[in-house]
């Protein structure tokens, strides 16, 4: 997925926040499927919904790495450290997603898969909140360039 180089930081921020909102909606439906699995009223939808969500999250993570990481690196003197932390979070998240994909395919009981799904939901929500507080704020993603040691006047 490529974005035009002319995309401003504020437009990218809005785009990622919009993706986060869509992911939250999917997580809500996934949670409903997990609750149905706990109650024994679902018939296999949870594993399918989970696999679909994992693909969505992988696409979103790749988009952030292609678009957000370069902007973070250039954002301010702390930008390279922010970009590194985000990439490290994505490495950890990818490992968790791969493990979750294996678990979804392993044929666990619906209740066990539901519990794992709810744990994943909580972690993804926490990760998005962290990104929104630390990376997707106007003070970090600015449309104007920040020049260290710039004098005002």
Coordinates of N, CA, C and O in Angstrom, one line a residue:
X1 N 0.8 -1.2 0.0 CA 0.0 0.0 0.0 C 0.9 1.2 0.0 O 1.7 1.4 0.8
X2 N 0.7 2.1 -1.0 CA 1.6 3.3 -1.1 C 0.8 4.5 -0.9 O -0.4 4.6 -1.3
X3 N 1.4 5.5 -0.2 CA 0.7 6.8 -0.1 C 1.5 7.8 -0.8 O 2.7 7.7 -1.0
X4 N 0.8 8.9 -1.3 CA 1.5 9.9 -2.0 C 2.4 10.6 -1.1 O 2.1 10.8 0.1
X5 N 3.6 11.0 -1.5 CA 4.6 11.7 -0.7 C 4.0 13.1 -0.3 O 4.5 13.7 0.7
X6 N 3.0 13.6 -0.9 CA 2.4 14.9 -0.6 C 1.4 14.8 0.5 O 0.9 15.8 1.0
X7 N 1.2 13.6 1.0 CA 0.2 13.4 2.1 C 0.7 14.1 3.4 O 1.9 13.8 3.8
X8 N 0.0 15.0 3.9 CA 0.4 15.7 5.1 C 0.4 14.8 6.4 O -0.4 13.8 6.4
X9 N 1.1 15.2 7.4 CA 1.0 14.5 8.6 C -0.4 14.5 9.2 O -0.8 13.5 9.7
X10 N -1.1 15.6 9.1 CA -2.4 15.6 9.7 C -3.4 14.7 8.9 O -4.2 14.1 9.5
X11 N -3.2 14.6 7.6 CA -4.0 13.7 6.8 C -3.7 12.3 7.2 O -4.6 11.4 7.3
X12 N -2.4 11.9 7.3 CA -2.0 10.6 7.7 C -2.6 10.3 9.1 O -3.1 9.2 9.3
X13 N -2.5 11.2 10.0 CA -3.0 11.0 11.3 C -4.5 10.7 11.3 O -5.0 9.7 11.9
X14 N -5.3 11.5 10.5 CA -6.7 11.2 10.3 C -7.0 9.9 9.7 O -7.9 9.1 10.1
X15 N -6.2 9.5 8.8 CA -6.3 8.2 8.1 C -6.1 7.0 9.1 O -6.9 6.1 9.1
X16 N -5.0 7.1 9.9 CA -4.7 6.0 10.8 C -5.8 6.0 11.9 O -6.3 4.9 12.3
X17 N -6.2 7.2 12.4 CA -7.3 7.2 13.4 C -8.6 6.6 12.9 O -9.3 5.9 13.6
X18 N -8.9 6.8 11.6 CA -10.0 6.2 11.0 C -9.9 4.7 10.9 O -10.9 4.0 11.2
X19 N -8.7 4.2 10.6 CA -8.5 2.8 10.6 C -8.6 2.2 12.0 O -9.2 1.2 12.2
X20 N -8.2 3.0 13.0 CA -8.3 2.5 14.4 C -9.8 2.4 14.7 O -10.2 1.5 15.4
X21 N -10.6 3.4 14.3 CA -12.0 3.3 14.6 C -12.7 2.1 13.9 O -13.5 1.4 14.5
X22 N -12.3 1.8 12.7 CA -12.8 0.6 12.0 C -12.4 -0.6 12.7 O -13.2 -1.6 12.8
X23 N -11.1 -0.7 13.2 CA -10.6 -1.9 13.9 C -11.4 -2.0 15.2 O -11.8 -3.2 15.6
X24 N -11.8 -0.9 15.9 CA -12.6 -1.0 17.1 C -13.9 -1.6 16.8 O -14.5 -2.4 17.6
X25 N -14.5 -1.3 15.7 CA -15.8 -1.8 15.3 C -15.7 -3.3 15.1 O -16.5 -4.1 15.5
X26 N -14.6 -3.7 14.4 CA -14.4 -5.2 14.1 C -14.2 -5.9 15.5 O -14.7 -7.0 15.7
X27 N -13.4 -5.3 16.4 CA -13.2 -5.9 17.7 C -14.5 -6.1 18.4 O -14.7 -7.0 19.2
X28 N -15.4 -5.1 18.3 CA -16.7 -5.3 18.9 C -17.5 -6.5 18.4 O -18.0 -7.2 19.2
X29 N -17.5 -6.7 17.1 CA -18.1 -7.9 16.6 C -17.4 -9.1 17.0 O -18.0 -10.2 17.3
X30 N -16.1 -9.1 17.0 CA -15.3 -10.2 17.4 C -15.6 -10.6 18.9 O -15.7 -11.8 19.2
X31 N -15.7 -9.6 19.7 CA -16.1 -9.8 21.1 C -17.4 -10.5 21.2 O -17.6 -11.4 22.0
X32 N -18.4 -10.0 20.4 CA -19.7 -10.7 20.4 C -19.6 -12.1 20.0 O -20.2 -13.0 20.6
X33 N -18.8 -12.4 19.0 CA -18.6 -13.8 18.6 C -17.9 -14.6 19.7 O -18.3 -15.8 19.9
X34 N -17.0 -14.0 20.4 CA -16.3 -14.7 21.6 C -17.3 -15.0 22.7 O -17.4 -16.1 23.3
X35 N -18.2 -14.0 23.0 CA -19.2 -14.2 24.0 C -20.2 -15.3 23.6 O -20.6 -16.1 24.4
X36 N -20.6 -15.3 22.3 CA -21.4 -16.4 21.8 C -20.7 -17.8 22.0 O -21.4 -18.8 22.3
X37 N -19.4 -17.8 21.7 CA -18.7 -19.1 21.9 C -18.7 -19.5 23.4 O -18.8 -20.7 23.7
X38 N -18.5 -18.5 24.3 CA -18.6 -18.9 25.7 C -19.9 -19.5 26.1 O -20.0 -20.4 26.9
X39 N -21.0 -18.9 25.5 CA -22.3 -19.4 25.8 C -22.7 -20.7 25.0 O -23.7 -21.3 25.2
X40 N -21.8 -21.0 24.1 CA -22.1 -22.2 23.3 C -23.1 -22.0 22.2 O -23.6 -23.0 21.6
X41 N -23.3 -20.8 21.8 CA -24.3 -20.5 20.7 C -23.7 -20.2 19.4 O -24.5 -20.0 18.4
X42 N -22.4 -20.3 19.3 CA -21.8 -20.0 17.9 C -21.5 -21.4 17.3 O -21.3 -22.4 18.0
X43 N -21.4 -21.3 16.0 CA -21.1 -22.6 15.3 C -19.9 -22.4 14.4 O -20.0 -22.6 13.2
X44 N -18.8 -22.0 14.9 CA -17.6 -21.9 14.1 C -17.3 -20.5 13.6 O -16.2 -20.3 13.0
X45 N -18.1 -19.5 13.9 CA -17.9 -18.2 13.3 C -16.6 -17.5 14.0 O -16.0 -16.7 13.4
X46 N -16.4 -17.9 15.2 CA -15.3 -17.2 15.9 C -13.9 -17.4 15.2 O -13.2 -16.5 15.0
X47 N -13.6 -18.6 14.9 CA -12.3 -18.9 14.3 C -12.2 -18.2 12.9 O -11.2 -17.6 12.6
X48 N -13.3 -18.2 12.2 CA -13.3 -17.5 10.9 C -13.2 -16.0 11.1 O -12.4 -15.3 10.4
X49 N -13.9 -15.4 12.0 CA -13.9 -14.0 12.3 C -12.5 -13.6 12.8 O -11.9 -12.5 12.4
X50 N -11.9 -14.4 13.6 CA -10.6 -14.2 14.1 C -9.5 -14.1 13.0 O -8.7 -13.2 13.0
X51 N -9.6 -15.1 12.1 CA -8.6 -15.1 11.0 C -8.8 -13.9 10.1 O -7.8 -13.3 9.7
X52 N -10.0 -13.5 9.9 CA -10.2 -12.3 9.1 C -9.7 -11.0 9.8 O -9.0 -10.2 9.2
X53 N -9.9 -10.9 11.1 CA -9.4 -9.8 11.8 C -7.9 -9.8 11.8 O -7.3 -8.7 11.7
X54 N -7.2 -10.9 12.0 CA -5.8 -11.0 12.0 C -5.2 -10.4 10.7 O -4.2 -9.7 10.7
X55 N -5.8 -10.8 9.6 CA -5.4 -10.2 8.3 C -5.6 -8.7 8.2 O -4.7 -8.0 7.8
X56 N -6.7 -8.2 8.7 CA -6.9 -6.8 8.8 C -5.9 -6.1 9.6 O -5.3 -5.0 9.2
X57 N -5.6 -6.6 10.7 CA -4.6 -6.0 11.6 C -3.2 -6.1 11.0 O -2.4 -5.1 11.1
X58 N -2.8 -7.2 10.3 CA -1.5 -7.2 9.6 C -1.4 -6.2 8.5 O -0.4 -5.5 8.4
X59 N -2.5 -6.0 7.8 CA -2.5 -4.9 6.8 C -2.4 -3.5 7.4 O -1.6 -2.7 6.9
X60 N -3.0 -3.3 8.5 CA -2.9 -2.0 9.2 C -1.5 -1.8 9.7 O -1.0 -0.7 9.5
X61 N -0.9 -2.8 10.3 CA 0.5 -2.7 10.8 C 1.4 -2.3 9.7 O 2.3 -1.5 9.8
X62 N 1.3 -3.0 8.5 CA 2.1 -2.7 7.4 C 1.9 -1.3 6.9 O 2.9 -0.6 6.5
X63 N 0.7 -0.8 6.9 CA 0.4 0.5 6.5 C 1.1 1.5 7.4 O 1.8 2.5 6.9
X64 N 1.1 1.3 8.7 CA 1.7 2.2 9.6 C 3.2 2.2 9.4 O 3.9 3.2 9.5
X65 N 3.8 1.0 9.1 CA 5.2 1.0 8.9 C 5.7 1.7 7.7 O 6.7 2.3 7.6
X66 N 4.8 1.6 6.7 CA 5.1 2.3 5.4 C 5.0 3.8 5.5 O 5.7 4.5 4.8
X67 N 4.0 4.2 6.3 CA 3.6 5.6 6.2 C 4.0 6.4 7.5 O 4.6 7.5 7.5
X68 N 3.7 5.8 8.7 CA 3.9 6.5 9.9 C 5.4 6.5 10.4 O 5.9 7.5 10.8
X69 N 6.0 5.4 10.2 CA 7.4 5.3 10.7 C 8.3 6.3 10.1 O 9.0 7.0 10.8
X70 N 8.3 6.5 8.7 CA 9.1 7.6 8.2 C 8.8 9.0 8.7 O 9.7 9.8 8.9
X71 N 7.5 9.3 8.9 CA 7.2 10.6 9.4 C 7.6 10.7 10.9 O 8.1 11.8 11.3
X72 N 7.5 9.7 11.7 CA 8.0 9.7 13.0 C 9.5 10.0 13.1 O 9.9 10.8 13.9
X73 N 10.2 9.3 12.2 CA 11.7 9.5 12.2 C 12.1 11.0 12.0 O 13.1 11.4 12.5
X74 N 11.3 11.7 11.2 CA 11.6 13.0 10.9 C 10.9 14.1 11.7 O 11.1 15.3 11.6
X75 N 10.0 13.6 12.7 CA 9.1 14.5 13.4 C 9.8 15.5 14.3 O 9.5 16.7 14.3
X76 N 10.8 15.1 15.0 CA 11.5 15.9 16.0 C 12.7 15.2 16.5 O 13.0 14.0 16.0
X77 N 13.5 15.7 17.4 CA 14.7 15.0 17.8 C 14.5 13.6 18.4 O 15.3 12.8 18.4
X78 N 13.3 13.4 19.0 CA 12.9 12.1 19.5 C 12.3 11.2 18.5 O 12.0 10.0 18.9
X79 N 12.1 11.6 17.3 CA 11.4 10.9 16.3 C 12.0 9.5 16.0 O 11.3 8.5 15.9
X80 N 13.4 9.4 15.9 CA 14.0 8.1 15.6 C 13.7 7.1 16.7 O 13.4 5.9 16.5
X81 N 13.7 7.6 18.0 CA 13.4 6.6 19.1 C 11.9 6.2 19.1 O 11.6 5.1 19.3
X82 N 11.0 7.1 18.7 CA 9.6 6.8 18.6 C 9.4 5.7 17.5 O 8.7 4.8 17.7
X83 N 10.0 6.0 16.4 CA 9.9 5.1 15.2 C 10.4 3.7 15.6 O 9.8 2.7 15.3
X84 N 11.5 3.6 16.3 CA 12.1 2.3 16.8 C 11.2 1.6 17.7 O 10.9 0.4 17.6
X85 N 10.6 2.4 18.7 CA 9.6 1.8 19.6 C 8.4 1.2 18.9 O 7.9 0.1 19.2
X86 N 7.9 2.0 17.9 CA 6.7 1.5 17.2 C 7.1 0.2 16.4 O 6.3 -0.7 16.5
X87 N 8.2 0.2 15.8 CA 8.6 -1.0 15.1 C 8.8 -2.2 16.0 O 8.4 -3.3 15.7
X88 N 9.4 -2.0 17.2 CA 9.5 -3.0 18.2 C 8.2 -3.5 18.6 O 8.0 -4.7 18.8
X89 N 7.2 -2.6 18.8 CA 5.8 -3.0 19.2 C 5.2 -3.9 18.1 O 4.6 -4.9 18.4
X90 N 5.5 -3.5 16.9 CA 4.9 -4.3 15.7 C 5.6 -5.7 15.7 O 4.9 -6.6 15.3
X91 N 6.8 -5.8 16.0 CA 7.5 -7.1 16.0 C 6.8 -8.0 17.0 O 6.5 -9.2 16.7
X92 N 6.6 -7.4 18.2 CA 6.0 -8.2 19.3 C 4.6 -8.6 18.9 O 4.1 -9.7 19.0
X93 N 3.9 -7.6 18.3 CA 2.5 -7.9 17.9 C 2.4 -8.9 16.8 O 1.5 -9.8 16.8
X94 N 3.3 -8.9 15.8 CA 3.3 -9.9 14.8 C 3.5 -11.3 15.3 O 2.9 -12.3 14.9
X95 N 4.4 -11.4 16.3 CA 4.6 -12.7 17.0 C 3.4 -13.2 17.7 O 3.0 -14.4 17.6
X96 N 2.7 -12.3 18.3 CA 1.4 -12.7 19.0 C 0.3 -13.0 18.0 O -0.4 -14.0 18.2
X97 N 0.3 -12.3 16.8 CA -0.7 -12.6 15.8 C -0.4 -14.0 15.2 O -1.3 -14.7 14.9
X98 N 0.9 -14.3 14.9 CA 1.2 -15.6 14.4 C 0.8 -16.7 15.3 O 0.3 -17.7 14.9
X99 N 1.1 -16.5 16.6 CA 0.7 -17.5 17.6 C -0.9 -17.6 17.6 O -1.4 -18.8 17.7
X100 N -1.6 -16.5 17.5 CA -3.0 -16.6 17.6 C -3.6 -17.3 16.3 O -4.5 -18.0 16.4
X101 N -2.9 -17.1 15.2 CA -3.3 -17.8 13.9 C -3.2 -19.3 14.1 O -4.1 -20.1 13.7
X102 N -2.1 -19.7 14.7 CA -1.9 -21.1 15.0 C -2.9 -21.7 15.9 O -3.5 -22.7 15.7
X103 N -3.2 -20.9 16.9 CA -4.3 -21.3 17.9 C -5.6 -21.4 17.3 O -6.4 -22.3 17.5
X104 N -6.0 -20.5 16.4 CA -7.3 -20.5 15.7 C -7.4 -21.7 14.9 O -8.5 -22.3 14.7
X105 N -6.3 -22.2 14.3 CA -6.3 -23.3 13.4 C -6.2 -24.7 14.2 O -6.4 -25.7 13.6
X106 N -5.8 -24.6 15.5 CA -5.5 -25.8 16.2 C -6.8 -26.6 16.7 O -6.6 -27.7 17.2
X107 N -7.9 -26.0 16.5 CA -9.1 -26.7 16.9 C -9.4 -26.8 18.4 O -9.9 -27.7 18.9
X108 N -9.1 -25.7 19.1 CA -9.4 -25.6 20.5 C -10.9 -25.6 20.7 O -11.7 -25.3 19.8
X109 N -11.3 -25.8 21.9 CA -12.7 -25.7 22.2 C -13.1 -24.2 22.0 O -12.3 -23.3 22.1
X110 N -14.4 -24.0 21.6 CA -14.8 -22.6 21.4 C -14.6 -21.7 22.6 O -14.2 -20.5 22.5
X111 N -14.8 -22.2 23.8 CA -14.6 -21.4 25.0 C -13.1 -21.0 25.2 O -12.8 -19.9 25.6
X112 N -12.2 -21.9 24.9 CA -10.7 -21.6 25.0 C -10.4 -20.6 23.9 O -9.7 -19.6 24.2
X113 N -10.8 -20.8 22.7 CA -10.5 -19.8 21.7 C -11.2 -18.4 22.0 O -10.5 -17.4 21.8
X114 N -12.3 -18.4 22.6 CA -13.0 -17.2 23.0 C -12.1 -16.5 24.1 O -12.0 -15.2 24.0
X115 N -11.6 -17.2 25.0 CA -10.8 -16.6 26.0 C -9.5 -16.0 25.4 O -9.1 -14.8 25.7
X116 N -8.9 -16.7 24.5 CA -7.7 -16.2 23.8 C -8.0 -14.9 23.0 O -7.3 -14.0 22.9
X117 N -9.2 -15.0 22.4 CA -9.7 -13.8 21.5 C -9.9 -12.6 22.4 O -9.5 -11.5 22.0
X118 N -10.5 -12.8 23.6 CA -10.7 -11.6 24.4 C -9.4 -11.0 24.9 O -9.3 -9.8 25.1
X119 N -8.4 -11.9 25.2 CA -7.1 -11.4 25.6 C -6.5 -10.6 24.4 O -6.0 -9.5 24.7
X120 N -6.6 -11.1 23.2 CA -6.1 -10.4 22.1 C -6.8 -9.0 21.9 O -6.1 -8.0 21.6
X121 N -8.1 -9.0 22.1 CA -8.9 -7.8 21.9 C -8.4 -6.7 22.9 O -8.1 -5.6 22.5
X122 N -8.2 -7.1 24.2 CA -7.7 -6.2 25.2 C -6.3 -5.6 24.8 O -6.0 -4.4 24.9
X123 N -5.4 -6.5 24.3 CA -4.1 -6.1 23.9 C -4.1 -5.1 22.7 O -3.4 -4.1 22.7
X124 N -4.9 -5.4 21.7 CA -5.0 -4.5 20.5 C -5.5 -3.2 20.9 O -5.0 -2.1 20.5
X125 N -6.6 -3.2 21.8 CA -7.1 -1.9 22.2 C -6.1 -1.1 23.0 O -5.9 0.1 22.7
X126 N -5.3 -1.7 23.8 CA -4.3 -1.0 24.6 C -3.2 -0.5 23.7 O -2.7 0.6 23.8
X127 N -2.8 -1.3 22.7 CA -1.8 -0.9 21.7 C -2.3 0.4 20.9 O -1.5 1.3 20.7
X128 N -3.5 0.3 20.5 CA -4.0 1.5 19.7 C -4.1 2.7 20.6 O -3.7 3.8 20.1
X129 N -4.5 2.6 21.8 CA -4.6 3.7 22.7 C -3.2 4.3 23.0 O -3.0 5.5 23.0
X130 N -2.2 3.4 23.1 CA -0.8 3.9 23.3 C -0.3 4.7 22.0 O 0.3 5.7 22.2
X131 N -0.6 4.1 20.9 CA -0.2 4.8 19.6 C -0.9 6.2 19.5 O -0.3 7.2 19.2
X132 N -2.2 6.2 19.9 CA -2.9 7.5 19.8 C -2.4 8.5 20.8 O -2.4 9.7 20.5
X133 N -2.0 8.1 21.9 CA -1.4 9.0 22.9 C 0.0 9.5 22.6 O 0.4 10.6 22.9
X134 N 0.8 8.6 22.0 CA 2.2 8.9 21.9 C 2.7 9.2 20.5 O 3.8 9.8 20.4
X135 N 2.0 8.7 19.5 CA 2.5 8.9 18.1 C 1.5 9.7 17.3 O 2.0 10.4 16.3
X136 N 0.2 9.6 17.5 CA -0.8 10.2 16.6 C -1.3 11.5 17.2 O -2.5 11.8 17.0
X137 N -0.5 12.3 17.8 CA -0.9 13.6 18.4 C -0.3 14.7 17.5 O 0.8 14.6 17.0
X138 N -1.0 15.8 17.4 CA -0.4 17.0 16.6 C 1.0 17.4 17.1 O 1.7 17.9 16.2
X139 N 1.3 17.3 18.3 CA 2.6 17.7 18.8 C 3.7 16.8 18.2 O 4.9 17.2 18.1
X140 N 3.4 15.6 17.8 CA 4.4 14.7 17.3 C 4.3 14.7 15.7 O 5.3 14.9 15.1
X141 N 3.1 14.5 15.2 CA 2.9 14.5 13.8 C 2.5 15.9 13.3 O 1.3 16.2 13.4
X142 N 3.4 16.7 12.9 CA 3.2 18.1 12.6 C 3.2 18.3 11.1 O 4.0 17.6 10.4
X143 N 2.4 19.2 10.6 CA 2.5 19.5 9.2 C 3.6 20.5 8.9 O 4.2 20.5 7.8
X144 N 4.0 21.2 9.9 CA 5.2 22.1 9.7 C 6.4 21.5 10.3 O 6.4 20.6 11.1
X145 N 7.5 21.8 9.7 CA 8.8 21.2 10.1 C 9.3 21.7 11.4 O 9.1 22.9 11.7
X146 N 9.8 20.9 12.2 CA 10.4 21.3 13.5 C 11.9 21.3 13.3 O 12.5 20.3 12.9
X147 N 12.5 22.4 13.5 CA 13.9 22.6 13.3 C 14.6 22.8 14.7 O 14.3 23.7 15.4
X148 N 15.5 21.8 15.1 CA 16.1 22.0 16.4 C 16.9 23.3 16.4 O 17.5 23.7 15.5
X149 N 17.0 23.9 17.6 CA 17.7 25.1 17.9 C 17.2 26.3 17.0 O 18.0 27.2 16.8
X150 N 16.0 26.2 16.5 CA 15.5 27.3 15.8 C 15.2 28.5 16.7 O 14.6 28.3 17.8
X151 N 15.6 29.7 16.3 CA 15.3 30.8 17.1 C 14.0 31.5 16.6 O 13.7 31.5 15.4
X152 N 13.2 31.9 17.6 CA 12.0 32.6 17.2 C 12.3 34.1 17.1 O 13.3 34.6 17.6
X153 N 11.5 34.8 16.3 CA 11.9 36.2 16.2 C 11.1 36.8 15.2 O 10.8 37.7 14.7

